């Protein structure tokens, strides 16, 4: 028996030809590039203002409110509607960053000023991330959600390629003031595009079922029960939680330590990172063009499993070219698995719960998984990169194997 997820809307034009989706995509791309420019400006200003430890404190400050408030951001997205929360978040980011740029015209930055901005930015991010993840089912047909995930992946890769160099050029030309101003302008550009996006109302049944239950705590508990009892969302969340813990450490801190151990230097690591980005971009382009992958649940688990094997192999690549080839495969398969996971989640979830569902998955990818960095660093110091990459690959693969054990996930299909 094959499980097919029913569409919540009638099929419309392909997402990459839909003006409504393209307006959302333009807003998301501008906002994501603004994020990259902001982080570049913040890192530069912190490095020029304080010590190395203070710079690390500034850069880590935003993760605290993001982790603490993320689940609450999902509740707010479901209560107020995702577009309202996204517009309010981008407006707040625009005003805060432009205000900081104006302040730096009058005075020099201090460590505490930068920490305060990072804390505010992290708190706003906790509202933005669940809401932006809950928007796609409200702007296009369910049959186009896989294509939208591909477009979102391409936008993210574009921001990675464009944002950091743009921030660097802005810092070189006008220092942190110009860089922060550029980030604020990019957030401002996203606002009229977001306001022009047409939002479909929730079906009556969804509105009734997901009506506010009272306090935010009760709504959050209701959302967590919904995920736990759902035959598809529960397994999907489990796959995300376990696989991300095995994926994030080696592909971030572990890669730096591997490059240092092999003597590849910064340029070698740059080639490996670029190859990973190219693989992830290729998977996003594939999903954008195809629009649908048959047997999506099975393919998702298998691609995550192949990506996990490639993670383990990366530590044993003897040269930069071979390491780059393996990194390309990691980006290709892990990127495709992640995009399919997102499409399945958005298709399976009741739209009235999607903000809370997105906040839970985002909590693992953006908040809890980075906690593996200290563990990865300590383990590499004790046992070296090879055993740590293999252990991480086993953990990542365990998430995929766990997903295969659930019949509903293994047989899940995206709408045609």
mmCIF file of C-alpha atoms in Angstrom:
data_model
loop_
_atom_site.group_PDB
_atom_site.id
_atom_site.type_symbol
_atom_site.label_atom_id
_atom_site.label_comp_id
_atom_site.label_asym_id
_atom_site.label_seq_id
_atom_site.Cartn_x
_atom_site.Cartn_y
_atom_site.Cartn_z
ATOM 1 C CA UNK A 1 0.000 0.000 0.000
ATOM 2 C CA UNK A 2 1.344 3.441 -0.950
ATOM 3 C CA UNK A 3 0.622 6.451 1.232
ATOM 4 C CA UNK A 4 -0.156 9.557 -0.812
ATOM 5 C CA UNK A 5 -0.373 12.884 0.940
ATOM 6 C CA UNK A 6 -3.435 14.774 -0.162
ATOM 7 C CA UNK A 7 -3.111 18.259 -1.568
ATOM 8 C CA UNK A 8 -4.668 21.128 0.304
ATOM 9 C CA UNK A 9 -5.096 23.179 -2.860
ATOM 10 C CA UNK A 10 -5.853 22.457 -6.482
ATOM 11 C CA UNK A 11 -2.729 22.152 -8.634
ATOM 12 C CA UNK A 12 -1.759 25.448 -10.185
ATOM 13 C CA UNK A 13 1.043 26.626 -12.437
ATOM 14 C CA UNK A 14 4.582 25.364 -11.712
ATOM 15 C CA UNK A 15 6.138 27.177 -8.768
ATOM 16 C CA UNK A 16 9.081 28.516 -10.782
ATOM 17 C CA UNK A 17 6.590 30.213 -13.146
ATOM 18 C CA UNK A 18 4.205 31.449 -10.469
ATOM 19 C CA UNK A 19 4.541 35.172 -9.805
ATOM 20 C CA UNK A 20 3.250 34.733 -6.273
ATOM 21 C CA UNK A 21 5.954 32.189 -5.443
ATOM 22 C CA UNK A 22 8.612 34.271 -7.191
ATOM 23 C CA UNK A 23 7.716 37.316 -5.088
ATOM 24 C CA UNK A 24 8.121 35.174 -1.967
ATOM 25 C CA UNK A 25 11.389 33.809 -3.345
ATOM 26 C CA UNK A 26 12.712 37.310 -4.046
ATOM 27 C CA UNK A 27 11.855 38.419 -0.523
ATOM 28 C CA UNK A 28 13.441 35.312 0.990
ATOM 29 C CA UNK A 29 16.595 35.708 -1.113
ATOM 30 C CA UNK A 30 17.028 39.380 -0.200
ATOM 31 C CA UNK A 31 16.494 38.609 3.477
ATOM 32 C CA UNK A 32 18.927 35.672 3.417
ATOM 33 C CA UNK A 33 21.621 37.709 1.679
ATOM 34 C CA UNK A 34 21.005 40.398 4.300
ATOM 35 C CA UNK A 35 21.648 37.770 6.981
ATOM 36 C CA UNK A 36 25.026 36.896 5.432
ATOM 37 C CA UNK A 37 26.058 40.536 5.138
ATOM 38 C CA UNK A 38 24.968 41.179 8.741
ATOM 39 C CA UNK A 39 27.039 38.287 10.115
ATOM 40 C CA UNK A 40 30.068 39.410 8.123
ATOM 41 C CA UNK A 41 29.709 42.964 9.466
ATOM 42 C CA UNK A 42 29.151 41.746 13.031
ATOM 43 C CA UNK A 43 32.200 39.459 12.935
ATOM 44 C CA UNK A 44 34.404 42.220 11.525
ATOM 45 C CA UNK A 45 33.195 44.830 14.011
ATOM 46 C CA UNK A 46 33.653 42.403 16.919
ATOM 47 C CA UNK A 47 37.158 41.405 15.808
ATOM 48 C CA UNK A 48 38.216 45.054 15.508
ATOM 49 C CA UNK A 49 36.642 46.011 18.831
ATOM 50 C CA UNK A 50 37.467 43.226 21.317
ATOM 51 C CA UNK A 51 39.706 40.251 21.942
ATOM 52 C CA UNK A 52 39.342 36.841 20.306
ATOM 53 C CA UNK A 53 37.290 35.532 23.237
ATOM 54 C CA UNK A 54 35.056 38.605 23.151
ATOM 55 C CA UNK A 55 34.569 38.139 19.411
ATOM 56 C CA UNK A 56 33.427 34.579 20.034
ATOM 57 C CA UNK A 57 31.046 35.824 22.717
ATOM 58 C CA UNK A 58 29.513 38.345 20.316
ATOM 59 C CA UNK A 59 29.037 35.755 17.580
ATOM 60 C CA UNK A 60 27.562 33.196 19.994
ATOM 61 C CA UNK A 61 25.213 35.637 21.747
ATOM 62 C CA UNK A 62 22.485 35.421 19.124
ATOM 63 C CA UNK A 63 22.163 31.650 19.461
ATOM 64 C CA UNK A 64 20.878 31.918 23.043
ATOM 65 C CA UNK A 65 17.568 33.728 22.417
ATOM 66 C CA UNK A 66 17.175 31.814 19.162
ATOM 67 C CA UNK A 67 17.261 28.482 20.999
ATOM 68 C CA UNK A 68 15.111 29.666 23.920
ATOM 69 C CA UNK A 69 12.390 31.402 21.894
ATOM 70 C CA UNK A 70 12.225 29.247 18.756
ATOM 71 C CA UNK A 71 9.310 27.061 19.862
ATOM 72 C CA UNK A 72 7.424 30.149 20.977
ATOM 73 C CA UNK A 73 8.020 31.604 17.521
ATOM 74 C CA UNK A 74 6.182 28.621 16.053
ATOM 75 C CA UNK A 75 3.206 29.263 18.328
ATOM 76 C CA UNK A 76 3.139 32.907 17.271
ATOM 77 C CA UNK A 77 3.281 31.996 13.570
ATOM 78 C CA UNK A 78 0.254 29.732 13.953
ATOM 79 C CA UNK A 79 -1.644 32.249 16.062
ATOM 80 C CA UNK A 80 -1.054 35.401 13.990
ATOM 81 C CA UNK A 81 -0.343 33.895 10.571
ATOM 82 C CA UNK A 82 3.125 33.339 9.092
ATOM 83 C CA UNK A 83 3.214 36.372 6.785
ATOM 84 C CA UNK A 84 2.469 38.814 9.584
ATOM 85 C CA UNK A 85 5.284 37.365 11.664
ATOM 86 C CA UNK A 86 7.755 37.340 8.746
ATOM 87 C CA UNK A 87 6.932 40.951 7.825
ATOM 88 C CA UNK A 88 7.226 42.069 11.457
ATOM 89 C CA UNK A 89 10.526 40.187 11.848
ATOM 90 C CA UNK A 90 12.095 41.666 8.728
ATOM 91 C CA UNK A 91 10.866 45.133 9.726
ATOM 92 C CA UNK A 92 12.440 44.747 13.165
ATOM 93 C CA UNK A 93 15.719 43.512 11.673
ATOM 94 C CA UNK A 94 15.759 46.391 9.211
ATOM 95 C CA UNK A 95 15.202 49.017 11.911
ATOM 96 C CA UNK A 96 17.694 47.494 14.367
ATOM 97 C CA UNK A 97 20.497 47.140 11.808
ATOM 98 C CA UNK A 98 19.954 50.542 10.217
ATOM 99 C CA UNK A 99 19.815 52.020 13.727
ATOM 100 C CA UNK A 100 23.139 50.385 14.532
ATOM 101 C CA UNK A 101 24.666 51.749 11.317
ATOM 102 C CA UNK A 102 23.458 55.240 12.232
ATOM 103 C CA UNK A 103 24.830 54.900 15.763
ATOM 104 C CA UNK A 104 28.241 53.853 14.450
ATOM 105 C CA UNK A 105 28.383 57.060 12.419
ATOM 106 C CA UNK A 106 28.419 58.939 15.728
ATOM 107 C CA UNK A 107 30.423 56.650 17.991
ATOM 108 C CA UNK A 108 32.743 53.663 17.951
ATOM 109 C CA UNK A 109 31.281 50.205 18.572
ATOM 110 C CA UNK A 110 31.711 48.500 21.920
ATOM 111 C CA UNK A 111 31.575 44.811 22.712
ATOM 112 C CA UNK A 112 28.448 45.239 24.817
ATOM 113 C CA UNK A 113 26.710 47.189 22.062
ATOM 114 C CA UNK A 114 27.398 44.391 19.589
ATOM 115 C CA UNK A 115 26.259 41.731 22.089
ATOM 116 C CA UNK A 116 22.999 43.619 22.623
ATOM 117 C CA UNK A 117 22.373 43.785 18.863
ATOM 118 C CA UNK A 118 23.214 40.071 18.483
ATOM 119 C CA UNK A 119 20.753 39.187 21.256
ATOM 120 C CA UNK A 120 17.960 41.221 19.640
ATOM 121 C CA UNK A 121 18.759 39.768 16.216
ATOM 122 C CA UNK A 122 18.710 36.225 17.635
ATOM 123 C CA UNK A 123 15.343 36.839 19.300
ATOM 124 C CA UNK A 124 13.868 38.124 16.034
ATOM 125 C CA UNK A 125 15.356 35.128 14.195
ATOM 126 C CA UNK A 126 13.447 32.856 16.584
ATOM 127 C CA UNK A 127 10.245 34.396 15.227
ATOM 128 C CA UNK A 128 11.344 34.577 11.588
ATOM 129 C CA UNK A 129 12.528 30.983 11.046
ATOM 130 C CA UNK A 130 9.326 29.088 11.940
ATOM 131 C CA UNK A 131 7.159 31.628 10.114
ATOM 132 C CA UNK A 132 9.142 31.554 6.882
ATOM 133 C CA UNK A 133 8.992 27.750 6.947
ATOM 134 C CA UNK A 134 5.215 27.847 7.369
ATOM 135 C CA UNK A 135 4.592 30.171 4.404
ATOM 136 C CA UNK A 136 4.980 27.901 1.316
ATOM 137 C CA UNK A 137 1.769 25.857 1.804
ATOM 138 C CA UNK A 138 -0.148 29.139 2.004
ATOM 139 C CA UNK A 139 1.194 30.527 -1.312
ATOM 140 C CA UNK A 140 1.098 27.566 -3.710
ATOM 141 C CA UNK A 141 -0.512 24.191 -4.343
ATOM 142 C CA UNK A 142 0.640 21.200 -2.319
ATOM 143 C CA UNK A 143 1.858 19.570 -5.530
ATOM 144 C CA UNK A 144 4.428 22.380 -5.892
ATOM 145 C CA UNK A 145 5.946 22.203 -2.399
ATOM 146 C CA UNK A 146 8.902 20.039 -3.478
ATOM 147 C CA UNK A 147 9.689 22.560 -6.204
ATOM 148 C CA UNK A 148 9.454 25.387 -3.661
ATOM 149 C CA UNK A 149 11.941 23.552 -1.431
ATOM 150 C CA UNK A 150 14.289 23.371 -4.404
ATOM 151 C CA UNK A 151 13.874 27.100 -5.071
ATOM 152 C CA UNK A 152 14.502 27.837 -1.413
ATOM 153 C CA UNK A 153 17.671 25.740 -1.531
ATOM 154 C CA UNK A 154 18.885 27.666 -4.589
ATOM 155 C CA UNK A 155 18.171 30.947 -2.791
ATOM 156 C CA UNK A 156 20.161 29.784 0.231
ATOM 157 C CA UNK A 157 23.141 28.785 -1.927
ATOM 158 C CA UNK A 158 22.930 32.103 -3.776
ATOM 159 C CA UNK A 159 23.009 33.934 -0.455
ATOM 160 C CA UNK A 160 26.056 31.918 0.636
ATOM 161 C CA UNK A 161 27.905 32.768 -2.579
ATOM 162 C CA UNK A 162 26.856 36.422 -2.792
ATOM 163 C CA UNK A 163 26.387 37.492 0.834
ATOM 164 C CA UNK A 164 29.868 37.018 2.283
ATOM 165 C CA UNK A 165 31.723 38.695 -0.644
ATOM 166 C CA UNK A 166 29.181 41.533 -0.647
ATOM 167 C CA UNK A 167 29.701 42.034 3.083
ATOM 168 C CA UNK A 168 33.466 41.942 2.576
ATOM 169 C CA UNK A 169 33.333 44.580 -0.163
ATOM 170 C CA UNK A 170 31.079 46.780 1.983
ATOM 171 C CA UNK A 171 33.466 46.487 4.941
ATOM 172 C CA UNK A 172 36.449 47.272 2.693
ATOM 173 C CA UNK A 173 34.772 50.360 1.231
ATOM 174 C CA UNK A 174 33.028 51.828 4.251
ATOM 175 C CA UNK A 175 33.773 49.684 7.281
ATOM 176 C CA UNK A 176 31.081 48.072 9.435
ATOM 177 C CA UNK A 177 28.826 51.127 9.000
ATOM 178 C CA UNK A 178 28.363 50.522 5.270
ATOM 179 C CA UNK A 179 28.070 46.765 5.756
ATOM 180 C CA UNK A 180 25.347 47.091 8.408
ATOM 181 C CA UNK A 181 23.559 49.668 6.221
ATOM 182 C CA UNK A 182 23.676 47.270 3.249
ATOM 183 C CA UNK A 183 22.166 44.498 5.369
ATOM 184 C CA UNK A 184 19.399 46.828 6.539
ATOM 185 C CA UNK A 185 18.601 47.857 2.959
ATOM 186 C CA UNK A 186 18.352 44.203 1.913
ATOM 187 C CA UNK A 187 15.871 43.545 4.725
ATOM 188 C CA UNK A 188 13.925 46.607 3.553
ATOM 189 C CA UNK A 189 13.852 45.293 -0.033
ATOM 190 C CA UNK A 190 12.140 42.105 1.139
ATOM 191 C CA UNK A 191 9.232 43.960 2.747
ATOM 192 C CA UNK A 192 7.260 45.186 -0.308
ATOM 193 C CA UNK A 193 7.720 41.786 -1.949
ATOM 194 C CA UNK A 194 6.327 40.033 1.131
ATOM 195 C CA UNK A 195 3.371 42.409 1.301
ATOM 196 C CA UNK A 196 2.584 41.644 -2.350
ATOM 197 C CA UNK A 197 2.418 37.875 -1.761
ATOM 198 C CA UNK A 198 -1.118 36.470 -1.838
ATOM 199 C CA UNK A 199 -1.905 34.220 1.126
ATOM 200 C CA UNK A 200 -4.531 31.478 0.958
ATOM 201 C CA UNK A 201 -6.800 31.267 4.015
ATOM 202 C CA UNK A 202 -6.755 28.157 6.178
ATOM 203 C CA UNK A 203 -9.501 25.620 5.488
ATOM 204 C CA UNK A 204 -12.328 25.923 7.961
ATOM 205 C CA UNK A 205 -11.598 22.528 9.497
ATOM 206 C CA UNK A 206 -7.973 23.485 10.084
ATOM 207 C CA UNK A 207 -8.934 26.792 11.666
ATOM 208 C CA UNK A 208 -11.347 25.065 14.006
ATOM 209 C CA UNK A 209 -8.918 22.335 14.984
ATOM 210 C CA UNK A 210 -5.968 24.684 15.479
ATOM 211 C CA UNK A 211 -7.852 27.516 17.188
ATOM 212 C CA UNK A 212 -5.928 29.076 20.067
ATOM 213 C CA UNK A 213 -6.321 26.917 23.164
ATOM 214 C CA UNK A 214 -5.528 29.731 25.568
ATOM 215 C CA UNK A 215 -2.002 30.313 26.745
ATOM 216 C CA UNK A 216 1.073 29.979 24.564
ATOM 217 C CA UNK A 217 2.215 27.068 26.730
ATOM 218 C CA UNK A 218 -0.999 25.152 26.050
ATOM 219 C CA UNK A 219 -0.719 25.839 22.324
ATOM 220 C CA UNK A 220 2.881 24.650 22.305
ATOM 221 C CA UNK A 221 1.971 21.484 24.217
ATOM 222 C CA UNK A 222 -0.860 20.909 21.751
ATOM 223 C CA UNK A 223 1.582 21.241 18.855
ATOM 224 C CA UNK A 224 4.065 18.803 20.405
ATOM 225 C CA UNK A 225 1.272 16.260 20.969
ATOM 226 C CA UNK A 226 0.195 16.724 17.370
ATOM 227 C CA UNK A 227 3.715 15.876 16.116
ATOM 228 C CA UNK A 228 4.093 12.922 18.474
ATOM 229 C CA UNK A 229 0.770 11.359 17.455
ATOM 230 C CA UNK A 230 1.057 12.044 13.718
ATOM 231 C CA UNK A 231 1.991 8.863 11.820
ATOM 232 C CA UNK A 232 4.353 10.725 9.463
ATOM 233 C CA UNK A 233 5.512 13.889 11.242
ATOM 234 C CA UNK A 234 6.763 11.973 14.287
ATOM 235 C CA UNK A 235 9.145 9.781 12.232
ATOM 236 C CA UNK A 236 10.225 12.758 10.111
ATOM 237 C CA UNK A 237 11.119 14.737 13.223
ATOM 238 C CA UNK A 238 13.085 11.764 14.549
ATOM 239 C CA UNK A 239 15.073 11.518 11.299
ATOM 240 C CA UNK A 240 15.869 15.249 11.420
ATOM 241 C CA UNK A 241 16.904 15.169 15.079
ATOM 242 C CA UNK A 242 19.262 12.185 14.837
ATOM 243 C CA UNK A 243 20.753 12.826 11.403
ATOM 244 C CA UNK A 244 21.476 16.501 12.087
ATOM 245 C CA UNK A 245 23.444 15.621 15.226
ATOM 246 C CA UNK A 246 25.689 13.426 13.093
ATOM 247 C CA UNK A 247 25.859 15.851 10.183
ATOM 248 C CA UNK A 248 26.591 19.267 11.658
ATOM 249 C CA UNK A 249 29.759 18.561 13.688
ATOM 250 C CA UNK A 250 31.978 17.036 10.981
ATOM 251 C CA UNK A 251 30.758 19.328 8.206
ATOM 252 C CA UNK A 252 31.555 22.472 10.184
ATOM 253 C CA UNK A 253 34.158 22.235 12.945
ATOM 254 C CA UNK A 254 35.337 18.761 11.886
ATOM 255 C CA UNK A 255 36.223 19.940 8.395
ATOM 256 C CA UNK A 256 38.404 22.725 9.799
ATOM 257 C CA UNK A 257 40.232 20.238 12.014
ATOM 258 C CA UNK A 258 40.594 17.757 9.141
ATOM 259 C CA UNK A 259 42.112 20.403 6.860
ATOM 260 C CA UNK A 260 44.550 21.394 9.594
ATOM 261 C CA UNK A 261 45.498 17.763 10.276
ATOM 262 C CA UNK A 262 46.141 17.042 6.575
ATOM 263 C CA UNK A 263 47.919 20.324 5.906
ATOM 264 C CA UNK A 264 45.433 21.369 3.241
ATOM 265 C CA UNK A 265 45.306 24.927 4.543
ATOM 266 C CA UNK A 266 42.520 27.455 4.162
ATOM 267 C CA UNK A 267 42.519 27.217 0.367
ATOM 268 C CA UNK A 268 42.087 23.438 0.444
ATOM 269 C CA UNK A 269 39.258 23.709 2.910
ATOM 270 C CA UNK A 270 37.707 26.377 0.705
ATOM 271 C CA UNK A 271 37.643 23.988 -2.257
ATOM 272 C CA UNK A 272 36.008 21.276 -0.140
ATOM 273 C CA UNK A 273 33.372 23.691 1.170
ATOM 274 C CA UNK A 274 32.733 24.988 -2.349
ATOM 275 C CA UNK A 275 32.260 21.433 -3.624
ATOM 276 C CA UNK A 276 29.756 20.732 -0.855
ATOM 277 C CA UNK A 277 27.862 23.899 -1.799
ATOM 278 C CA UNK A 278 27.884 22.884 -5.464
ATOM 279 C CA UNK A 279 26.435 19.482 -4.589
ATOM 280 C CA UNK A 280 23.722 21.034 -2.440
ATOM 281 C CA UNK A 281 22.947 23.518 -5.215
ATOM 282 C CA UNK A 282 22.699 20.682 -7.746
ATOM 283 C CA UNK A 283 20.205 18.842 -5.549
ATOM 284 C CA UNK A 284 18.124 22.014 -5.193
ATOM 285 C CA UNK A 285 18.190 22.569 -8.968
ATOM 286 C CA UNK A 286 17.175 18.951 -9.586
ATOM 287 C CA UNK A 287 14.175 19.269 -7.294
ATOM 288 C CA UNK A 288 13.218 22.620 -8.834
ATOM 289 C CA UNK A 289 13.240 21.192 -12.355
ATOM 290 C CA UNK A 290 11.558 17.854 -11.605
ATOM 291 C CA UNK A 291 9.044 19.221 -9.128
ATOM 292 C CA UNK A 292 8.342 15.796 -7.688
ATOM 293 C CA UNK A 293 10.361 12.710 -6.753
ATOM 294 C CA UNK A 294 8.503 9.366 -6.784
ATOM 295 C CA UNK A 295 8.519 7.435 -3.480
ATOM 296 C CA UNK A 296 9.706 10.553 -1.700
ATOM 297 C CA UNK A 297 9.831 9.007 1.778
ATOM 298 C CA UNK A 298 11.995 6.090 0.682
ATOM 299 C CA UNK A 299 14.245 8.303 -1.458
ATOM 300 C CA UNK A 300 14.656 10.754 1.428
ATOM 301 C CA UNK A 301 15.867 8.046 3.808
ATOM 302 C CA UNK A 302 18.173 6.452 1.232
ATOM 303 C CA UNK A 303 19.785 9.754 0.195
ATOM 304 C CA UNK A 304 20.441 10.660 3.841
ATOM 305 C CA UNK A 305 21.978 7.204 4.287
ATOM 306 C CA UNK A 306 24.259 7.648 1.252
ATOM 307 C CA UNK A 307 25.234 11.096 2.522
ATOM 308 C CA UNK A 308 26.118 9.546 5.888
ATOM 309 C CA UNK A 309 28.427 7.002 4.208
ATOM 310 C CA UNK A 310 30.109 9.856 2.330
ATOM 311 C CA UNK A 311 30.654 11.729 5.620
ATOM 312 C CA UNK A 312 32.577 8.753 6.973
ATOM 313 C CA UNK A 313 34.619 8.500 3.754
ATOM 314 C CA UNK A 314 35.564 12.185 3.822
ATOM 315 C CA UNK A 315 38.016 11.698 6.694
ATOM 316 C CA UNK A 316 40.008 9.166 4.625
ATOM 317 C CA UNK A 317 40.270 11.178 1.399
ATOM 318 C CA UNK A 318 44.036 11.444 0.715
ATOM 319 C CA UNK A 319 43.972 14.678 -1.296
ATOM 320 C CA UNK A 320 42.004 17.878 -1.724
ATOM 321 C CA UNK A 321 40.493 16.875 -5.124
ATOM 322 C CA UNK A 322 39.208 13.573 -3.742
ATOM 323 C CA UNK A 323 37.910 15.268 -0.599
ATOM 324 C CA UNK A 324 36.119 17.820 -2.785
ATOM 325 C CA UNK A 325 34.530 14.996 -4.801
ATOM 326 C CA UNK A 326 33.278 13.320 -1.627
ATOM 327 C CA UNK A 327 32.017 16.663 -0.300
ATOM 328 C CA UNK A 328 30.088 17.169 -3.553
ATOM 329 C CA UNK A 329 28.349 13.822 -2.974
ATOM 330 C CA UNK A 330 27.543 14.799 0.621
ATOM 331 C CA UNK A 331 25.980 18.046 -0.547
ATOM 332 C CA UNK A 332 24.072 16.320 -3.347
ATOM 333 C CA UNK A 333 22.564 13.476 -1.335
ATOM 334 C CA UNK A 334 22.167 15.177 2.027
ATOM 335 C CA UNK A 335 20.759 18.271 0.304
ATOM 336 C CA UNK A 336 18.200 16.228 -1.605
ATOM 337 C CA UNK A 337 17.236 14.316 1.546
ATOM 338 C CA UNK A 338 16.807 17.537 3.523
ATOM 339 C CA UNK A 339 14.691 19.169 0.817
ATOM 340 C CA UNK A 340 12.432 16.107 0.528
ATOM 341 C CA UNK A 341 12.075 16.054 4.304
ATOM 342 C CA UNK A 342 10.947 19.679 4.217
ATOM 343 C CA UNK A 343 8.470 19.035 1.404
ATOM 344 C CA UNK A 344 7.002 15.984 3.152
ATOM 345 C CA UNK A 345 6.681 17.933 6.398
ATOM 346 C CA UNK A 346 4.897 20.848 4.763
ATOM 347 C CA UNK A 347 2.570 18.553 2.832
ATOM 348 C CA UNK A 348 1.695 16.293 5.761
ATOM 349 C CA UNK A 349 1.208 18.957 8.431
ATOM 350 C CA UNK A 350 -2.116 20.604 9.065
ATOM 351 C CA UNK A 351 -1.514 24.244 8.040
ATOM 352 C CA UNK A 352 -2.834 25.398 11.404
ATOM 353 C CA UNK A 353 0.048 23.581 13.108
ATOM 354 C CA UNK A 354 2.781 24.225 10.557
ATOM 355 C CA UNK A 355 4.466 27.042 12.481
ATOM 356 C CA UNK A 356 4.880 24.825 15.527
ATOM 357 C CA UNK A 357 5.961 21.845 13.423
ATOM 358 C CA UNK A 358 8.570 23.978 11.650
ATOM 359 C CA UNK A 359 9.826 25.402 14.933
ATOM 360 C CA UNK A 360 10.535 21.908 16.294
ATOM 361 C CA UNK A 361 12.544 20.810 13.238
ATOM 362 C CA UNK A 362 14.341 24.173 13.158
ATOM 363 C CA UNK A 363 15.221 23.773 16.826
ATOM 364 C CA UNK A 364 17.284 20.701 15.947
ATOM 365 C CA UNK A 365 18.926 22.182 12.845
ATOM 366 C CA UNK A 366 19.673 25.715 14.103
ATOM 367 C CA UNK A 367 19.896 25.420 17.880
ATOM 368 C CA UNK A 368 20.577 21.975 19.295
ATOM 369 C CA UNK A 369 22.791 20.467 16.568
ATOM 370 C CA UNK A 370 25.487 23.190 16.944
ATOM 371 C CA UNK A 371 25.891 22.031 20.552
ATOM 372 C CA UNK A 372 27.800 19.090 19.045
ATOM 373 C CA UNK A 373 30.725 21.404 18.192
ATOM 374 C CA UNK A 374 32.420 21.146 21.616
ATOM 375 C CA UNK A 375 31.900 17.376 21.630
ATOM 376 C CA UNK A 376 33.352 17.081 18.125
ATOM 377 C CA UNK A 377 36.380 19.179 19.038
ATOM 378 C CA UNK A 378 37.098 17.215 22.208
ATOM 379 C CA UNK A 379 36.650 13.875 20.437
ATOM 380 C CA UNK A 380 39.010 14.850 17.602
ATOM 381 C CA UNK A 381 41.623 15.905 20.176
ATOM 382 C CA UNK A 382 41.368 12.468 21.819
ATOM 383 C CA UNK A 383 40.961 10.092 18.860
ATOM 384 C CA UNK A 384 41.670 12.041 15.664
ATOM 385 C CA UNK A 385 39.409 12.908 12.754
ATOM 386 C CA UNK A 386 38.928 9.419 11.285
ATOM 387 C CA UNK A 387 37.094 7.762 14.208
ATOM 388 C CA UNK A 388 35.060 10.910 14.886
ATOM 389 C CA UNK A 389 33.872 11.218 11.268
ATOM 390 C CA UNK A 390 32.954 7.523 11.225
ATOM 391 C CA UNK A 391 31.033 7.830 14.500
ATOM 392 C CA UNK A 392 29.210 10.889 13.157
ATOM 393 C CA UNK A 393 28.406 9.021 9.954
ATOM 394 C CA UNK A 394 26.975 6.131 11.979
ATOM 395 C CA UNK A 395 24.795 8.547 13.962
ATOM 396 C CA UNK A 396 23.604 10.274 10.798
ATOM 397 C CA UNK A 397 22.927 6.932 9.153
ATOM 398 C CA UNK A 398 21.022 5.765 12.220
ATOM 399 C CA UNK A 399 18.522 8.546 11.599
ATOM 400 C CA UNK A 400 17.971 7.331 8.033
ATOM 401 C CA UNK A 401 17.686 3.673 9.081
ATOM 402 C CA UNK A 402 15.249 4.673 11.804
ATOM 403 C CA UNK A 403 13.152 6.410 9.165
ATOM 404 C CA UNK A 404 13.135 3.267 6.994
ATOM 405 C CA UNK A 405 11.725 1.317 9.934
ATOM 406 C CA UNK A 406 8.474 3.343 9.765
ATOM 407 C CA UNK A 407 6.201 1.987 7.042
ATOM 408 C CA UNK A 408 4.227 5.223 6.684
ATOM 409 C CA UNK A 409 7.402 7.204 6.077
ATOM 410 C CA UNK A 410 8.936 4.617 3.779
ATOM 411 C CA UNK A 411 5.822 4.620 1.584
ATOM 412 C CA UNK A 412 5.063 8.344 1.755
ATOM 413 C CA UNK A 413 4.502 10.118 -1.552
ATOM 414 C CA UNK A 414 4.314 13.775 -2.475
ATOM 415 C CA UNK A 415 1.170 14.924 -4.322
ATOM 416 C CA UNK A 416 1.396 14.591 -8.089
#
